[in-house]
CSV table of C-alpha atoms and ligand atoms in Angstrom, one decimal:
chain,number,residue,atom,x,y,z
A,1,MET,CA,0.0,0.0,0.0
A,2,GLN,CA,1.4,3.4,-1.0
A,3,LYS,CA,2.3,5.9,1.7
A,4,TYR,CA,0.5,8.8,0.0
A,5,ASP,CA,-2.7,9.3,-2.0
A,6,TYR,CA,-1.1,12.1,-4.1
A,7,LEU,CA,2.4,12.9,-5.0
A,8,ILE,CA,2.3,16.6,-6.0
A,9,VAL,CA,5.1,17.8,-8.3
A,10,GLY,CA,5.4,21.5,-7.8
A,11,SER,CA,4.6,23.8,-4.9
A,12,GLY,CA,3.3,26.7,-7.0
A,13,LEU,CA,-0.3,27.9,-6.8
A,14,PHE,CA,-1.7,24.8,-8.5
A,15,GLY,CA,0.2,22.3,-6.4
A,16,ALA,CA,-0.4,24.2,-3.2
A,17,THR,CA,-4.2,24.6,-3.9
A,18,PHE,CA,-4.5,20.9,-4.7
A,19,ALA,CA,-2.5,19.8,-1.7
A,20,ARG,CA,-4.5,22.0,0.7
A,21,LYS,CA,-7.9,21.0,-0.5
A,22,MET,CA,-7.0,17.3,-0.5
A,23,VAL,CA,-5.6,17.5,3.0
A,24,ASP,CA,-8.8,19.3,4.1
A,25,SER,CA,-10.5,16.1,2.7
A,26,LYS,CA,-8.2,13.9,4.8
A,27,LYS,CA,-6.1,12.7,1.9
A,28,ARG,CA,-2.4,12.0,2.4
A,29,VAL,CA,-0.2,14.1,0.2
A,30,LEU,CA,3.5,14.8,-0.4
A,31,VAL,CA,4.6,17.9,-2.3
A,32,ILE,CA,8.0,18.1,-4.0
A,33,ASP,CA,9.6,20.9,-5.8
A,34,LYS,CA,12.9,21.2,-7.6
A,35,ARG,CA,13.4,24.7,-6.4
A,36,GLU,CA,14.7,25.5,-2.9
A,37,GLN,CA,11.6,27.6,-2.0
A,38,ILE,CA,7.8,27.1,-2.1
A,39,GLY,CA,5.4,29.2,-4.2
A,40,GLY,CA,6.5,28.6,-7.8
A,41,ASN,CA,6.6,31.9,-9.8
A,42,CYS,CA,4.6,33.7,-7.1
A,43,ALA,CA,7.4,33.4,-4.5
A,44,SER,CA,8.5,36.4,-2.6
A,45,LYS,CA,11.4,37.1,-0.2
A,46,ASN,CA,12.1,39.8,2.4
A,47,VAL,CA,15.0,42.0,1.4
A,48,GLU,CA,15.9,44.9,3.7
A,49,GLY,CA,12.4,44.8,5.2
A,50,ILE,CA,10.8,45.0,1.7
A,51,ASP,CA,8.8,42.1,0.3
A,52,VAL,CA,10.5,41.3,-3.1
A,53,HIS,CA,8.6,39.4,-5.8
A,54,LEU,CA,11.3,37.0,-7.0
A,55,TYR,CA,9.8,36.2,-10.4
A,56,GLY,CA,8.3,39.5,-11.6
A,57,ALA,CA,5.4,41.6,-10.4
A,58,HIS,CA,2.5,39.5,-9.1
A,59,ILE,CA,-0.7,41.3,-8.5
A,60,PHE,CA,-3.6,39.2,-7.4
A,61,HIS,CA,-7.0,40.0,-9.0
A,62,THR,CA,-10.1,37.9,-9.5
A,63,ASP,CA,-13.8,38.0,-10.2
A,64,PHE,CA,-14.3,34.4,-9.0
A,65,GLU,CA,-16.1,34.5,-5.7
A,66,ASP,CA,-15.0,30.9,-4.7
A,67,VAL,CA,-11.4,31.6,-5.5
A,68,TRP,CA,-11.5,34.8,-3.4
A,69,GLN,CA,-13.1,33.0,-0.5
A,70,PHE,CA,-10.5,30.2,-0.7
A,71,ILE,CA,-7.4,32.3,-0.8
A,72,ASN,CA,-8.6,34.6,2.0
A,73,ARG,CA,-8.3,31.6,4.3
A,74,PHE,CA,-4.5,32.0,4.0
A,75,THR,CA,-3.9,35.7,3.7
A,76,LYS,CA,-5.4,39.1,4.0
A,77,PHE,CA,-4.9,41.3,1.0
A,78,ASN,CA,-4.0,45.0,1.0
A,79,ASN,CA,-5.8,47.5,-1.1
A,80,PHE,CA,-3.1,47.8,-3.9
A,81,ILE,CA,-4.5,48.8,-7.2
A,82,ASN,CA,-2.2,48.4,-10.3
A,83,THR,CA,-1.7,51.7,-12.1
A,84,PRO,CA,1.3,51.1,-14.3
A,85,ILE,CA,3.1,53.8,-16.3
A,86,ALA,CA,4.6,53.4,-19.8
A,87,ASN,CA,7.9,55.1,-20.6
A,88,TYR,CA,8.4,55.6,-24.3
A,89,ASN,CA,11.8,57.2,-25.0
A,90,GLY,CA,11.5,59.3,-21.8
A,91,GLN,CA,7.9,60.3,-22.3
A,92,LEU,CA,5.4,59.0,-19.7
A,93,PHE,CA,1.9,57.7,-20.4
A,94,CYS,CA,-0.8,56.1,-18.2
A,95,LEU,CA,-1.7,52.5,-18.7
A,96,PRO,CA,-4.0,50.8,-19.5
A,97,PHE,CA,-5.2,52.8,-22.5
A,98,ASN,CA,-7.7,55.3,-21.1
A,99,MET,CA,-8.6,58.9,-21.2
A,100,HIS,CA,-5.4,60.0,-19.4
A,101,THR,CA,-3.4,58.2,-22.2
A,102,PHE,CA,-5.5,59.8,-24.9
A,103,TYR,CA,-5.2,63.2,-23.3
A,104,ALA,CA,-1.4,62.9,-23.1
A,105,LEU,CA,-1.1,61.8,-26.7
A,106,TRP,CA,-3.7,63.9,-28.5
A,107,GLY,CA,-5.0,66.5,-26.0
A,108,VAL,CA,-8.5,65.1,-26.2
A,109,LYS,CA,-10.5,65.9,-23.1
A,110,THR,CA,-13.9,64.1,-23.4
A,111,PRO,CA,-14.8,60.5,-24.3
A,112,GLN,CA,-16.5,61.9,-27.4
A,113,GLU,CA,-13.3,63.7,-28.6
A,114,ALA,CA,-11.4,60.5,-27.9
A,115,GLU,CA,-13.9,58.4,-29.9
A,116,GLU,CA,-13.7,60.8,-32.8
A,117,ARG,CA,-9.9,60.6,-32.8
A,118,LEU,CA,-9.8,56.9,-32.4
A,119,ALA,CA,-12.2,56.5,-35.3
A,120,LYS,CA,-9.7,58.5,-37.4
A,121,GLU,CA,-6.9,56.3,-36.2
A,122,ARG,CA,-8.8,53.1,-37.0
A,123,ALA,CA,-10.1,54.3,-40.4
A,124,LYS,CA,-7.0,52.9,-42.3
A,125,PHE,CA,-7.7,49.5,-40.9
A,126,LEU,CA,-11.4,49.0,-41.4
A,127,HIS,CA,-10.6,46.4,-44.1
A,128,ILE,CA,-9.3,44.1,-41.3
A,129,THR,CA,-12.6,42.5,-40.2
A,130,GLU,CA,-11.1,39.4,-38.6
A,131,PRO,CA,-7.6,40.2,-37.1
A,132,LYS,CA,-5.3,37.3,-37.7
A,133,ASN,CA,-2.5,38.3,-35.4
A,134,LEU,CA,-1.6,40.6,-32.6
A,135,GLU,CA,-0.5,43.5,-34.9
A,136,GLU,CA,-3.8,43.4,-36.8
A,137,LYS,CA,-5.8,43.2,-33.6
A,138,ALA,CA,-4.0,46.2,-32.1
A,139,LEU,CA,-4.3,48.3,-35.2
A,140,THR,CA,-8.0,47.8,-35.4
A,141,LEU,CA,-8.4,48.6,-31.7
A,142,VAL,CA,-6.2,51.7,-31.4
A,143,GLY,CA,-4.6,52.6,-34.7
A,144,GLU,CA,-1.0,53.1,-35.7
A,145,GLU,CA,0.2,55.8,-33.3
A,146,ILE,CA,-0.6,54.0,-30.1
A,147,TYR,CA,0.5,50.7,-31.6
A,148,GLU,CA,3.9,52.2,-32.4
A,149,ILE,CA,4.4,54.0,-29.1
A,150,LEU,CA,2.9,51.6,-26.6
A,151,ILE,CA,2.6,48.2,-28.1
A,152,LYS,CA,4.9,47.2,-30.9
A,153,GLY,CA,8.3,47.7,-29.2
A,154,TYR,CA,7.2,46.2,-25.9
A,155,THR,CA,5.5,43.2,-27.5
A,156,GLU,CA,8.3,42.3,-29.9
A,157,LYS,CA,10.9,42.6,-27.1
A,158,GLN,CA,8.7,40.5,-24.8
A,159,TRP,CA,8.1,37.7,-27.2
A,160,GLY,CA,11.2,37.9,-29.4
A,161,ILE,CA,9.2,37.6,-32.6
A,162,LYS,CA,7.2,39.9,-34.8
A,163,ALA,CA,3.8,41.0,-33.6
A,164,THR,CA,2.4,39.6,-36.9
A,165,GLU,CA,3.4,36.1,-35.7
A,166,LEU,CA,1.7,36.4,-32.3
A,167,PRO,CA,-1.9,35.4,-31.5
A,168,ALA,CA,-4.3,38.3,-31.2
A,169,PHE,CA,-5.6,37.2,-27.8
A,170,ILE,CA,-2.5,38.3,-26.0
A,171,ILE,CA,-3.3,42.0,-26.7
A,172,SER,CA,-6.8,41.5,-25.4
A,173,ARG,CA,-5.2,41.1,-21.9
A,174,LEU,CA,-4.4,44.9,-22.1
A,175,PRO,CA,-7.6,46.8,-21.2
A,176,PHE,CA,-8.9,49.7,-23.2
A,177,ARG,CA,-11.5,52.2,-21.9
A,178,LEU,CA,-12.9,55.7,-22.4
A,179,SER,CA,-12.8,56.8,-18.8
A,180,PHE,CA,-10.2,58.4,-16.6
A,181,ASP,CA,-9.4,55.2,-14.8
A,182,ASN,CA,-5.8,54.0,-14.5
A,183,ASN,CA,-6.8,50.8,-12.6
A,184,TYR,CA,-5.3,48.0,-14.9
A,185,PHE,CA,-7.6,45.3,-13.7
A,186,LEU,CA,-11.4,45.7,-13.4
A,187,ASP,CA,-11.9,42.6,-11.3
A,188,ARG,CA,-14.0,42.9,-8.2
A,189,TYR,CA,-11.1,41.8,-6.0
A,190,GLN,CA,-7.5,43.0,-6.2
A,191,GLY,CA,-4.5,43.3,-3.9
A,192,ILE,CA,-1.2,41.9,-2.6
A,193,PRO,CA,-1.0,39.5,0.3
A,194,SER,CA,-0.6,41.7,3.4
A,195,ASP,CA,2.3,39.6,4.8
A,196,GLY,CA,3.8,38.7,1.4
A,197,TYR,CA,3.3,35.8,-0.9
A,198,ASN,CA,5.8,33.7,1.0
A,199,LYS,CA,3.7,33.8,4.1
A,200,MET,CA,0.6,33.0,2.1
A,201,PHE,CA,2.2,29.9,0.7
A,202,LYS,CA,3.4,28.9,4.2
A,203,ASN,CA,-0.1,29.1,5.4
A,204,LEU,CA,-1.5,27.2,2.4
A,205,LEU,CA,1.0,24.4,2.9
A,206,ASP,CA,0.8,24.5,6.8
A,207,GLY,CA,1.1,20.9,8.2
A,208,ILE,CA,1.7,19.4,4.7
A,209,GLU,CA,4.9,17.4,4.0
A,210,VAL,CA,7.0,19.3,1.5
A,211,LYS,CA,10.4,18.3,0.1
A,212,LEU,CA,12.4,21.0,-1.6
A,213,GLY,CA,15.3,20.6,-4.0
A,214,VAL,CA,13.8,17.4,-5.4
A,215,ASP,CA,13.4,17.1,-9.2
A,216,PHE,CA,10.7,14.5,-10.2
A,217,PHE,CA,12.7,13.5,-13.3
A,218,ASN,CA,15.8,12.6,-11.3
A,219,ASN,CA,14.0,9.8,-9.5
A,220,ARG,CA,10.7,9.3,-11.4
A,221,ALA,CA,10.0,5.6,-10.8
A,222,GLU,CA,10.6,5.7,-7.1
A,223,LEU,CA,8.7,8.9,-6.5
A,224,THR,CA,5.8,7.7,-8.5
A,225,SER,CA,5.6,4.5,-6.5
A,226,LEU,CA,5.1,6.5,-3.3
A,227,ALA,CA,1.5,7.5,-4.1
A,228,LYS,CA,-1.7,6.3,-5.7
A,229,LYS,CA,-1.7,9.2,-8.1
A,230,VAL,CA,0.7,11.9,-9.3
A,231,VAL,CA,-0.3,15.6,-9.7
A,232,PHE,CA,2.1,17.1,-12.2
A,233,THR,CA,2.5,20.8,-12.6
A,234,GLY,CA,5.8,20.9,-14.6
A,235,ARG,CA,6.3,21.0,-18.4
A,236,ILE,CA,4.0,18.6,-20.2
A,237,ASP,CA,6.5,18.0,-23.0
A,238,GLU,CA,9.2,17.1,-20.5
A,239,TYR,CA,6.8,14.7,-18.8
A,240,PHE,CA,6.6,12.7,-22.1
A,241,ASP,CA,10.3,13.0,-22.8
A,242,TYR,CA,9.6,15.4,-25.7
A,243,SER,CA,8.3,12.4,-27.7
A,244,LEU,CA,6.2,14.6,-30.0
A,245,GLY,CA,8.7,17.5,-30.1
A,246,GLU,CA,9.5,20.4,-27.8
A,247,LEU,CA,7.0,23.1,-27.0
A,248,ALA,CA,8.1,26.7,-27.1
A,249,TYR,CA,8.5,29.0,-24.1
A,250,ARG,CA,9.7,32.5,-23.4
A,251,SER,CA,12.1,33.1,-20.6
A,252,LEU,CA,13.1,36.1,-18.5
A,253,LYS,CA,16.1,37.4,-16.6
A,254,PHE,CA,15.6,39.5,-13.4
A,255,GLU,CA,18.2,42.0,-12.2
A,256,THR,CA,17.6,43.2,-8.7
A,257,GLU,CA,19.3,46.1,-7.0
A,258,ILE,CA,19.0,47.8,-3.6
A,259,LEU,CA,19.1,51.5,-4.0
A,260,GLU,CA,20.1,54.0,-1.2
A,261,LYS,CA,17.0,56.1,-1.6
A,262,LYS,CA,13.4,56.2,-0.3
A,263,ASN,CA,11.5,56.3,-3.6
A,264,HIS,CA,12.9,55.6,-7.0
A,265,GLN,CA,10.1,55.7,-9.6
A,266,GLY,CA,7.0,56.6,-7.6
A,267,VAL,CA,5.0,53.6,-8.8
A,268,ALA,CA,5.2,49.8,-8.6
A,269,VAL,CA,5.5,49.1,-12.3
A,270,ILE,CA,6.9,51.1,-15.3
A,271,ASN,CA,6.8,49.5,-18.7
A,272,TYR,CA,9.5,50.5,-21.2
A,273,THR,CA,7.7,50.3,-24.5
A,274,ASP,CA,10.4,51.4,-26.9
A,275,SER,CA,12.3,48.7,-28.8
A,276,ILE,CA,15.9,49.8,-27.8
A,277,THR,CA,15.7,49.6,-24.0
A,278,PRO,CA,16.6,45.9,-23.3
A,279,TYR,CA,14.2,45.4,-20.4
A,280,THR,CA,10.4,45.5,-20.5
A,281,ARG,CA,9.6,46.6,-17.0
A,282,ILE,CA,11.1,48.0,-13.8
A,283,ILE,CA,9.4,47.1,-10.6
A,284,GLU,CA,9.9,49.0,-7.4
A,285,HIS,CA,8.7,46.5,-4.8
A,286,LYS,CA,7.9,48.8,-1.9
A,287,HIS,CA,5.1,50.4,-3.9
A,288,PHE,CA,3.1,47.1,-3.7
A,289,ARG,CA,2.8,47.8,0.0
A,290,ALA,CA,2.7,51.6,0.3
A,291,SER,CA,0.8,51.5,3.5
A,292,ASP,CA,3.5,49.4,5.3
A,293,SER,CA,5.8,51.0,7.8
A,294,SER,CA,8.7,49.7,5.6
A,295,PHE,CA,7.7,52.2,2.9
A,296,ASN,CA,9.5,54.9,4.9
A,297,ILE,CA,12.9,53.3,5.1
A,298,ASP,CA,15.7,55.0,3.2
A,299,LYS,CA,16.3,52.1,0.9
A,300,THR,CA,14.3,50.7,-2.0
A,301,VAL,CA,14.6,47.5,-4.1
A,302,VAL,CA,14.1,47.6,-7.8
A,303,THR,CA,14.0,44.8,-10.4
A,304,LYS,CA,14.6,45.1,-14.1
A,305,GLU,CA,12.8,42.4,-16.2
A,306,TYR,CA,14.6,41.3,-19.4
A,307,PRO,CA,12.9,39.0,-21.8
A,308,ALA,CA,15.1,36.1,-22.9
A,309,PRO,CA,15.0,33.2,-25.2
A,310,PHE,CA,14.1,29.9,-23.6
A,311,THR,CA,17.0,27.4,-23.7
A,312,LYS,CA,17.5,24.2,-21.8
A,313,GLY,CA,18.3,25.1,-18.3
A,314,SER,CA,16.5,28.4,-18.2
A,315,GLU,CA,13.0,28.9,-16.7
A,316,PRO,CA,10.0,28.5,-18.9
A,317,TYR,CA,8.1,31.6,-17.7
A,318,TYR,CA,5.6,32.0,-20.5
A,319,VAL,CA,4.0,29.5,-22.8
A,320,VAL,CA,3.7,30.5,-26.4
A,321,ASN,CA,0.1,30.0,-27.5
A,322,ASP,CA,0.5,30.3,-31.2
A,323,GLU,CA,-1.0,27.8,-33.7
A,324,ARG,CA,2.0,25.4,-33.9
A,325,ASN,CA,2.4,25.2,-30.1
A,326,ASN,CA,-1.3,24.9,-29.4
A,327,ASN,CA,-1.6,22.0,-31.9
A,328,LEU,CA,1.4,20.3,-30.3
A,329,ALA,CA,0.0,20.9,-26.8
A,330,ASN,CA,-3.3,19.3,-27.9
A,331,GLN,CA,-1.4,16.2,-29.0
A,332,TYR,CA,0.3,16.1,-25.6
A,333,ARG,CA,-3.1,16.5,-24.0
A,334,GLU,CA,-4.3,13.4,-25.9
A,335,LEU,CA,-1.2,11.5,-24.6
A,336,ALA,CA,-2.0,12.7,-21.1
A,337,LYS,CA,-5.5,11.1,-21.3
A,338,SER,CA,-3.8,7.7,-21.3
A,339,GLU,CA,-1.9,8.4,-18.1
A,340,LYS,CA,-4.8,7.3,-15.8
A,341,ASN,CA,-3.1,8.0,-12.5
A,342,VAL,CA,-1.7,11.4,-13.4
A,343,ILE,CA,-3.4,14.7,-13.1
A,344,PHE,CA,-1.8,17.5,-15.2
A,345,GLY,CA,-2.4,21.0,-13.8
A,346,GLY,CA,-1.1,24.6,-13.9
A,347,ARG,CA,0.5,26.9,-16.4
A,348,LEU,CA,3.1,24.5,-17.7
A,349,ALA,CA,1.2,21.2,-17.6
A,350,GLU,CA,-1.9,22.7,-19.2
A,351,TYR,CA,0.2,24.9,-21.5
A,352,LYS,CA,-2.1,27.9,-20.9
A,353,TYR,CA,-1.4,31.6,-20.2
A,354,TYR,CA,-3.2,31.5,-16.9
A,355,ASP,CA,-3.3,34.2,-14.2
A,356,MET,CA,-3.1,33.2,-10.5
A,357,ASP,CA,-6.9,33.2,-10.1
A,358,ASP,CA,-7.3,30.9,-13.1
A,359,ILE,CA,-4.8,28.5,-11.6
A,360,ILE,CA,-6.6,28.4,-8.2
A,361,LYS,CA,-9.9,27.8,-10.1
A,362,SER,CA,-8.3,25.1,-12.1
A,363,GLY,CA,-6.9,23.5,-8.9
A,364,LEU,CA,-10.2,23.7,-7.1
A,365,ASP,CA,-12.0,22.1,-10.1
A,366,ALA,CA,-9.4,19.3,-10.3
A,367,VAL,CA,-10.0,18.5,-6.6
A,368,GLU,CA,-13.7,18.5,-7.0
A,369,LYS,CA,-13.5,16.2,-10.0
A,370,GLU,CA,-11.2,13.8,-8.2
A,371,LEU,CA,-13.3,13.7,-5.0
A,372,SER,CA,-16.5,13.0,-7.1
A,373,MET,CA,-14.8,9.9,-8.4
A,374,ASP,CA,-14.0,8.6,-4.9
B,401,FAD,P1,4.5,27.6,-11.2
B,401,FAD,O1,4.3,28.8,-10.4
B,401,FAD,O2,5.4,27.7,-12.4
B,401,FAD,O3,4.9,26.4,-10.3
B,401,FAD,C1,5.3,25.2,-10.8
B,401,FAD,C2,6.3,24.6,-9.8
B,401,FAD,O4,6.6,23.3,-10.2
B,401,FAD,C3,7.6,25.4,-9.7
B,401,FAD,O5,7.9,25.7,-8.4
B,401,FAD,C4,8.6,24.4,-10.3
B,401,FAD,O6,9.9,24.5,-9.7
B,401,FAD,C5,8.0,23.1,-10.0
B,401,FAD,N1,8.4,22.0,-10.9
B,401,FAD,C6,8.4,22.0,-12.3
B,401,FAD,N2,8.9,20.9,-12.8
B,401,FAD,C7,9.3,20.2,-11.7
B,401,FAD,C8,10.0,18.9,-11.6
B,401,FAD,N3,10.3,18.2,-12.6
B,401,FAD,N4,10.2,18.4,-10.3
B,401,FAD,C9,9.9,19.1,-9.2
B,401,FAD,N5,9.3,20.4,-9.3
B,401,FAD,C10,9.0,20.8,-10.5
B,401,FAD,N6,-0.6,36.2,-12.5
B,401,FAD,C11,-1.5,37.0,-11.9
B,401,FAD,O7,-2.6,36.7,-11.6
B,401,FAD,N7,-1.1,38.4,-11.7
B,401,FAD,C12,0.2,38.8,-12.1
B,401,FAD,O8,0.5,40.0,-11.9
B,401,FAD,C13,1.1,37.9,-12.7
B,401,FAD,N8,2.3,38.3,-13.1
B,401,FAD,C14,3.1,37.4,-13.7
B,401,FAD,C15,4.4,37.9,-14.0
B,401,FAD,C16,5.3,37.0,-14.6
B,401,FAD,C17,6.7,37.5,-15.0
B,401,FAD,C18,4.9,35.6,-14.8
B,401,FAD,C19,5.9,34.7,-15.4
B,401,FAD,C20,3.7,35.2,-14.4
B,401,FAD,C21,2.8,36.1,-13.9
B,401,FAD,N9,1.5,35.6,-13.5
B,401,FAD,C22,0.6,36.5,-12.9
B,401,FAD,C23,1.1,34.2,-13.6
B,401,FAD,C24,1.4,33.4,-12.4
B,401,FAD,O9,2.7,33.4,-12.1
B,401,FAD,C25,0.9,31.9,-12.7
B,401,FAD,O10,-0.4,31.9,-13.0
B,401,FAD,C26,1.1,31.0,-11.5
B,401,FAD,O11,2.3,31.2,-10.8
B,401,FAD,C27,1.2,29.6,-12.1
B,401,FAD,O12,1.2,28.6,-11.0
B,401,FAD,P2,1.6,27.1,-11.3
B,401,FAD,O13,1.4,26.4,-10.1
B,401,FAD,O14,0.8,26.6,-12.5
B,401,FAD,O15,3.1,27.2,-11.9
B,402,UDP,N1,1.6,45.0,-23.8
B,402,UDP,C1,2.0,46.1,-24.6
B,402,UDP,N2,2.5,47.2,-23.9
B,402,UDP,C2,2.5,47.3,-22.6
B,402,UDP,C3,2.0,46.2,-21.8
B,402,UDP,C4,1.6,45.1,-22.5
B,402,UDP,O1,2.0,46.0,-25.8
B,402,UDP,O2,2.9,48.3,-22.1
B,402,UDP,C5,1.1,43.8,-24.5
B,402,UDP,C6,2.3,42.8,-24.7
B,402,UDP,O3,2.1,42.1,-26.0
B,402,UDP,C7,2.0,41.8,-23.6
B,402,UDP,C8,0.5,41.8,-23.5
B,402,UDP,O4,0.1,43.1,-23.8
B,402,UDP,O5,2.6,40.5,-23.8
B,402,UDP,C9,-0.1,41.4,-22.2
B,402,UDP,O6,0.4,42.2,-21.2
B,402,UDP,P1,0.4,41.8,-19.6
B,402,UDP,O7,0.9,43.0,-18.9
B,402,UDP,O8,-1.0,41.3,-19.3
B,402,UDP,O9,1.4,40.7,-19.6
B,402,UDP,P2,2.0,39.8,-18.4
B,402,UDP,O10,1.8,40.6,-17.1
B,402,UDP,O11,1.3,38.5,-18.5
B,402,UDP,O12,3.5,39.7,-18.8
């Protein structure tokens, strides 16, 4: 008889959600992670009294009531609202695209003036009725000027390919509105864990056996034999030993510095939207928690985020949901169906561009499905 009901590969948000819900249902679980810390890409760490997001800005936002109720068992959230700024060759604009952005660009002061200007901007692209790629989608939405200043450079740096080769849905993540509202996300709930992501994950995994620094693939047979089922949250192509070919990913490099000043950029996130600056964003971590006492210390921590090609050994931060990779991922999903005792979940195993709340939702659904088969 196996020691565990579930061996959970990965202590990110999918693995931690699955583990917690199963332990709530009296199941025996073991969580392993090849990294030395819990939390996957949401992990954070205290540096100089400031909570530093180790793998890029992570802002929690959701409209799912069940997800919000669930995650609030493990942390309170502060009232952070994401209001990023775009820096294009030294000029600053408000994001997401809203009346502040249109005023700064064109001097238009009312939604009607903005509508009229946008109609002119879009006029050249009316022939594109079904945008086939990100560039076409952006041009039909905002026209050429905004595309050049705020989208093209950022997007092509971020993905390392032409915007004409990217799927249109990626740009639909960037909101667009005719109001003076700089709040990036319109979800009902938004915030940053009041005591940091690390504490949130500690609470999620409280009382659960976790082994860090353990790579599933280094000891696959023995680890699998420990449990009735495996929950796998790593790369789906790696799980199948790349038998159908390799899926594409985009990687990142983070450069973090401690600066001897109180306030560096006045906001948590600035996007660099030109094509020359090698990084896409600078995050100043203390602004995620402006109401904390640590905000007043005379130091600050900033992280530059550089897009990077994915190579063996680097981290697969983003999946690339273009046609080729979606087709290949579908073929891997077919293979996955034959693995009766394995559940594939999370951004890498499902090969989907998921936000944190989608991941929790997917974890909660997976548990419900499992328990209904008991
Ligand atoms: P991960 O967090 O990747 O966790 C998977 C875990 O599995 C990792 O810890 C990994 O080490 C482990 N693992 C993998 N393979 C193995 C193996 N072979 N053996 C052992 N362990 C293994 N979402 C938001 O909602 N808001 C944001 O602001 C936001 N910002 C983001 C910014 C960036 C730069 C990135 C990359 C993502 C962002 N996201 C954001 C998305 C968010 O990070 C993900 O939705 C979430 O972290 C995915 O959780 P996961 O459990 O699927 O995967
Ligand atoms: N994007 C852009 N300019 C910006 C910010 C985003 O063109 O200043 C585009 C870019 O293609 C990016 C997509 O919008 O990949 C989604 O942005 P988001 O901030 O949601 O990306 P994430 O936080 O997931 O990296």
